């Protein structure tokens, strides 16, 4: 169950609408059990965000976040223990499946990248990183392309 880049782009763009250029910090909550593929995807996502001028902070939960927006990256098994994470529309059961979901955490825009396994999460994060690379530098838009 792979998402299209357009779906990921829309989720990213909608999640960060209204974030000002003065407060461009992303707080990243990452599943501590991520394997090498997912960590690779997360590193590429962070690199793409930094290239667009975002600062990155790693936190253990949204409660400790200082950023203007929150990005959560987790394996499906971990989501059950994250009370702050939104429910997925359907379970991630197939290998390499992924989900992207926008939500609000602590009054801030947030986005969840989830994978059934490390490769699924890696695919979600790599697609998001590509969309960020292609994105406009418009204020408040992390992932919004100019039309």
XYZ file of N, CA and C in Angstrom:
441
model
N 0.847 -1.176 0.000
C 0.000 0.000 0.000
C 0.889 1.234 0.000
N 1.386 1.636 -1.153
C 2.245 2.791 -1.278
C 1.408 4.004 -1.615
N 1.704 5.143 -0.994
C 1.003 6.380 -1.300
C 1.649 7.054 -2.493
N 0.899 7.862 -3.176
C 1.455 8.614 -4.289
C 2.165 9.848 -3.758
N 3.146 10.380 -4.502
C 3.802 11.603 -4.061
C 2.818 12.745 -3.850
N 1.760 12.807 -4.641
C 0.784 13.885 -4.481
C 0.105 13.815 -3.122
N -0.185 12.600 -2.645
C -0.803 12.451 -1.331
C 0.159 12.915 -0.245
N 1.402 12.498 -0.356
C 2.393 12.926 0.628
C 2.587 14.433 0.588
N 2.671 14.986 -0.606
C 2.837 16.431 -0.749
C 1.691 17.167 -0.091
N 0.481 16.717 -0.340
C -0.679 17.378 0.250
C -0.642 17.299 1.770
N -0.297 16.141 2.300
C -0.247 15.982 3.751
C 0.809 16.890 4.369
N 1.977 16.953 3.739
C 3.042 17.803 4.262
C 2.648 19.274 4.167
N 2.151 19.682 3.031
C 1.778 21.084 2.832
C 0.708 21.505 3.819
N -0.316 20.693 3.994
C -1.395 21.043 4.907
C -0.926 21.084 6.354
N 0.027 20.245 6.699
C 0.494 20.187 8.072
C 1.260 21.429 8.494
N 1.881 22.100 7.551
C 2.739 23.205 7.922
C 2.232 24.559 7.473
N 0.979 24.640 7.052
C 0.390 25.923 6.691
C 0.345 26.792 7.933
N 0.762 28.015 7.796
C 0.705 28.944 8.908
C 1.961 28.994 9.751
N 2.937 28.143 9.472
C 4.196 28.194 10.205
C 4.996 29.366 9.656
N 5.389 30.271 10.515
C 6.071 31.479 10.062
C 7.547 31.241 9.814
N 8.146 32.146 9.054
C 9.569 32.006 8.756
C 10.425 32.287 9.985
N 9.918 33.039 10.958
C 10.708 33.315 12.161
C 10.857 32.079 13.043
N 9.895 31.180 13.006
C 9.920 30.014 13.886
C 9.961 28.757 13.028
N 11.084 28.495 12.395
C 11.190 27.356 11.479
C 11.995 26.229 12.116
N 11.416 25.655 13.150
C 12.027 24.505 13.794
C 11.051 23.345 13.739
N 11.532 22.193 13.288
C 10.745 20.970 13.303
C 11.183 20.134 14.489
N 10.230 19.732 15.294
C 10.501 18.800 16.381
C 10.198 17.412 15.847
N 11.171 16.523 15.921
C 11.005 15.176 15.389
C 10.952 14.172 16.533
N 9.850 13.426 16.562
C 9.666 12.337 17.513
C 9.867 11.057 16.716
N 10.921 10.335 17.020
C 11.245 9.122 16.266
C 11.141 7.895 17.165
N 10.550 6.878 16.635
C 10.458 5.579 17.286
C 11.876 5.129 17.651
N 12.149 4.811 18.913
C 13.509 4.394 19.291
C 13.923 3.041 18.730
N 12.973 2.280 18.188
C 13.319 0.945 17.678
C 13.556 0.923 16.168
N 13.740 2.075 15.549
C 13.935 2.121 14.100
C 15.220 1.414 13.692
N 15.121 0.665 12.600
C 16.275 -0.011 12.029
C 16.957 0.856 10.982
N 18.007 0.335 10.387
C 18.825 1.089 9.430
C 18.033 1.683 8.264
N 17.118 0.954 7.617
C 16.392 1.579 6.498
C 15.580 2.808 6.928
N 14.846 2.689 8.036
C 14.040 3.816 8.504
C 14.924 4.982 8.940
N 16.031 4.694 9.589
C 16.952 5.760 9.996
C 17.541 6.475 8.780
N 17.792 5.723 7.724
C 18.274 6.321 6.474
C 17.222 7.292 5.925
N 15.967 6.860 5.874
C 14.896 7.725 5.395
C 14.735 8.965 6.255
N 14.837 8.796 7.565
C 14.716 9.935 8.476
C 15.862 10.920 8.268
N 17.064 10.424 8.062
C 18.213 11.306 7.813
C 18.009 12.107 6.526
N 17.508 11.465 5.482
C 17.246 12.175 4.216
C 16.145 13.220 4.395
N 15.107 12.880 5.161
C 14.035 13.838 5.442
C 14.605 15.059 6.172
N 15.412 14.815 7.206
C 16.015 15.916 7.960
C 16.922 16.763 7.075
N 17.719 16.135 6.228
C 18.600 16.876 5.314
C 17.789 17.780 4.389
N 16.691 17.252 3.860
C 15.847 18.040 2.951
C 15.230 19.228 3.681
N 14.762 19.011 4.903
C 14.174 20.108 5.684
C 15.231 21.166 6.011
N 16.423 20.721 6.392
C 17.506 21.679 6.685
C 17.863 22.506 5.446
N 17.858 21.865 4.288
C 18.182 22.564 3.040
C 17.158 23.655 2.734
N 15.952 23.537 3.279
C 14.916 24.561 3.098
C 14.915 25.564 4.252
N 15.920 25.484 5.122
C 16.066 26.474 6.187
C 15.453 26.107 7.521
N 15.007 24.860 7.668
C 14.408 24.436 8.929
C 15.489 23.943 9.880
N 15.354 24.266 11.154
C 16.182 23.707 12.213
C 15.494 22.422 12.664
N 16.260 21.448 13.124
C 15.719 20.170 13.565
C 16.059 19.963 15.029
N 15.061 19.542 15.798
C 15.319 19.106 17.166
C 14.690 17.734 17.330
N 15.389 16.836 18.009
C 14.867 15.502 18.290
C 14.321 15.506 19.712
N 13.105 15.016 19.873
C 12.474 14.943 21.187
C 11.846 13.564 21.363
N 11.595 13.181 22.603
C 11.018 11.859 22.857
C 9.495 11.849 22.768
N 8.877 13.018 22.868
C 7.428 13.109 22.729
C 7.055 14.548 22.378
N 5.845 14.765 21.868
C 5.431 16.139 21.557
C 5.420 17.053 22.783
N 5.290 16.481 23.984
C 5.289 17.297 25.201
C 6.587 18.073 25.372
N 7.701 17.519 24.916
C 8.995 18.181 25.049
C 9.392 18.986 23.831
N 8.492 19.123 22.875
C 8.811 19.806 21.619
C 8.773 21.318 21.766
N 9.757 21.970 21.163
C 9.804 23.429 21.120
C 9.580 23.970 19.715
N 9.543 23.085 18.736
C 9.400 23.501 17.349
C 8.016 24.031 17.029
N 7.935 24.686 15.890
C 6.655 25.235 15.441
C 5.809 24.173 14.760
N 6.400 23.023 14.448
C 5.691 21.900 13.849
C 6.356 20.615 14.330
N 5.589 19.531 14.303
C 6.071 18.251 14.828
C 5.967 17.184 13.752
N 7.018 16.387 13.617
C 7.041 15.254 12.697
C 7.266 14.009 13.539
N 6.386 13.026 13.379
C 6.512 11.757 14.094
C 6.797 10.657 13.087
N 7.756 9.809 13.406
C 8.136 8.694 12.529
C 8.163 7.424 13.363
N 7.308 6.458 12.982
C 7.203 5.259 13.806
C 6.837 4.032 12.994
N 7.181 2.901 13.560
C 6.720 1.627 13.039
C 5.326 1.374 13.604
N 4.524 0.619 12.865
C 3.132 0.384 13.254
C 3.012 -0.180 14.669
N 3.913 -1.064 15.049
C 3.853 -1.648 16.384
C 4.033 -0.646 17.500
N 4.791 0.386 17.259
C 5.034 1.412 18.270
C 3.839 2.337 18.440
N 3.076 2.534 17.389
C 1.954 3.483 17.443
C 0.979 3.171 18.569
N 0.823 1.904 18.883
C -0.110 1.511 19.941
C 0.279 2.106 21.294
N 1.560 2.325 21.499
C 2.024 2.865 22.782
C 2.150 4.392 22.769
N 1.920 5.013 21.628
C 1.990 6.474 21.535
C 0.587 7.054 21.686
N 0.236 7.480 22.877
C -1.100 8.028 23.134
C -1.377 9.272 22.288
N -0.350 10.003 21.925
C -0.517 11.245 21.162
C -0.731 11.001 19.668
N -0.412 9.801 19.181
C -0.491 9.521 17.737
C -1.939 9.303 17.304
N -2.285 9.796 16.122
C -3.645 9.582 15.625
C -3.863 8.127 15.210
N -5.106 7.722 15.206
C -5.465 6.386 14.724
C -5.304 6.354 13.210
N -4.854 5.244 12.692
C -4.764 5.068 11.247
C -6.099 4.544 10.727
N -6.416 4.861 9.488
C -7.670 4.416 8.888
C -7.743 2.896 8.759
N -6.597 2.274 8.549
C -6.547 0.809 8.465
C -5.176 0.358 8.965
N -5.117 -0.864 9.453
C -3.844 -1.359 9.973
C -2.804 -1.520 8.870
N -1.565 -1.356 9.247
C -0.453 -1.552 8.324
C 0.026 -2.993 8.489
N -0.484 -3.857 7.653
C -0.180 -5.278 7.800
C 0.759 -5.808 6.730
N 0.655 -5.304 5.514
C 1.493 -5.799 4.420
C 2.907 -5.246 4.541
N 3.873 -6.058 4.188
C 5.267 -5.610 4.193
C 5.404 -4.346 3.341
N 6.195 -3.418 3.823
C 6.522 -2.168 3.146
C 5.348 -1.194 3.037
N 4.230 -1.471 3.702
C 3.110 -0.524 3.636
C 3.428 0.686 4.510
N 2.763 1.779 4.194
C 3.026 3.028 4.884
C 1.749 3.835 5.030
N 1.803 4.804 5.921
C 0.688 5.734 6.110
C 1.251 7.089 6.459
N 0.542 8.116 6.031
C 0.891 9.493 6.360
C -0.389 10.133 6.870
N -0.305 10.778 8.031
C -1.501 11.343 8.634
C -1.168 12.666 9.286
N -1.938 13.700 8.979
C -1.727 14.975 9.659
C -2.616 15.024 10.882
N -2.145 15.737 11.901
C -2.902 15.892 13.132
C -2.367 17.110 13.868
N -2.881 17.363 15.042
C -2.417 18.476 15.870
C -1.893 17.903 17.176
N -0.754 18.404 17.620
C -0.160 17.965 18.889
C 0.248 19.213 19.669
N -0.304 19.380 20.834
C 0.032 20.546 21.646
C -0.292 21.859 20.954
N -1.341 21.866 20.145
C -1.743 23.076 19.439
C -0.898 23.405 18.219
N 0.002 22.518 17.860
C 0.871 22.740 16.695
C 0.568 21.735 15.601
N 0.799 22.133 14.345
C 0.603 21.176 13.253
C 1.604 20.035 13.386
N 1.119 18.841 13.084
C 1.975 17.656 13.184
C 1.644 16.710 12.044
N 2.616 15.869 11.727
C 2.412 14.857 10.704
C 3.046 13.554 11.182
N 2.343 12.470 10.932
C 2.818 11.146 11.303
C 3.203 10.381 10.045
N 4.414 9.868 10.030
C 4.869 8.935 9.003
C 4.967 7.583 9.703
N 4.240 6.595 9.207
C 4.248 5.275 9.826
C 4.510 4.216 8.765
N 5.155 3.147 9.194
C 5.427 2.042 8.287
C 5.146 0.715 8.963
N 4.699 -0.252 8.176
C 4.498 -1.598 8.716
C 5.835 -2.175 9.167
N 6.899 -1.757 8.485
C 8.245 -2.200 8.799
C 9.204 -1.057 8.457
N 10.481 -1.291 8.693
C 11.473 -0.237 8.452
C 11.495 0.229 6.997
N 11.303 -0.676 6.070
C 11.318 -0.285 4.653
C 10.096 0.563 4.300
N 8.939 0.223 4.822
C 7.744 1.028 4.573
C 7.915 2.447 5.092
N 8.440 2.577 6.313
C 8.676 3.909 6.881
C 9.738 4.654 6.075
N 10.777 3.940 5.654
C 11.809 4.563 4.827
C 11.199 5.124 3.544
N 10.323 4.354 2.882
C 9.700 4.839 1.648
C 8.889 6.102 1.896
N 8.141 6.141 2.985
C 7.351 7.337 3.306
C 8.256 8.546 3.496
N 9.327 8.374 4.240
C 10.231 9.494 4.532
C 11.029 9.919 3.298
N 11.439 8.961 2.466
C 12.175 9.322 1.243
C 11.281 10.079 0.259
N 10.024 9.649 0.123
C 9.106 10.390 -0.751
C 8.879 11.803 -0.228
N 8.708 11.917 1.080
C 8.519 13.237 1.674
C 9.756 14.107 1.447
N 10.941 13.529 1.604
C 12.181 14.282 1.383
C 12.266 14.765 -0.063
N 11.872 13.926 -1.016
C 11.878 14.348 -2.427
C 10.902 15.490 -2.658
N 9.746 15.429 -2.039
C 8.763 16.503 -2.193
C 9.269 17.802 -1.565
N 9.942 17.689 -0.438
C 10.518 18.887 0.195
C 11.591 19.477 -0.711
N 12.447 18.625 -1.282
C 13.489 19.100 -2.197
C 12.884 19.881 -3.360
N 11.742 19.423 -3.854
C 11.097 20.051 -5.005
C 10.205 21.227 -4.621
N 10.048 21.451 -3.327
C 9.097 22.451 -2.839
C 9.583 23.880 -3.046
N 8.627 24.739 -3.032
C 8.870 26.177 -3.060
C 9.519 26.596 -1.748
N 10.180 27.718 -1.753
C 10.721 28.292 -0.528
C 9.765 29.322 0.060
N 8.508 29.288 -0.342
C 7.525 30.253 0.144
C 7.423 30.196 1.656
N 7.274 31.353 2.322
C 7.152 31.359 3.772
C 5.993 30.482 4.211
N 6.228 29.689 5.234
C 5.174 28.857 5.798
C 4.887 27.606 5.013
N 5.646 27.332 3.962
C 5.356 26.156 3.150
C 6.527 25.201 3.170
N 6.370 24.106 3.835
C 7.332 23.025 3.767
C 6.646 21.955 2.955
N 6.884 21.959 1.676
C 6.245 20.982 0.824
C 5.194 21.562 -0.098
N 5.055 22.877 -0.155
C 4.058 23.475 -1.053
C 4.758 23.954 -2.317
N 4.368 23.405 -3.448
C 4.964 23.802 -4.717
C 4.243 25.024 -5.271
N 4.997 25.853 -5.986
C 4.381 26.960 -6.703
C 3.709 26.406 -7.952
N 2.554 26.921 -8.278
C 1.839 26.463 -9.479
C 1.883 27.540 -10.528
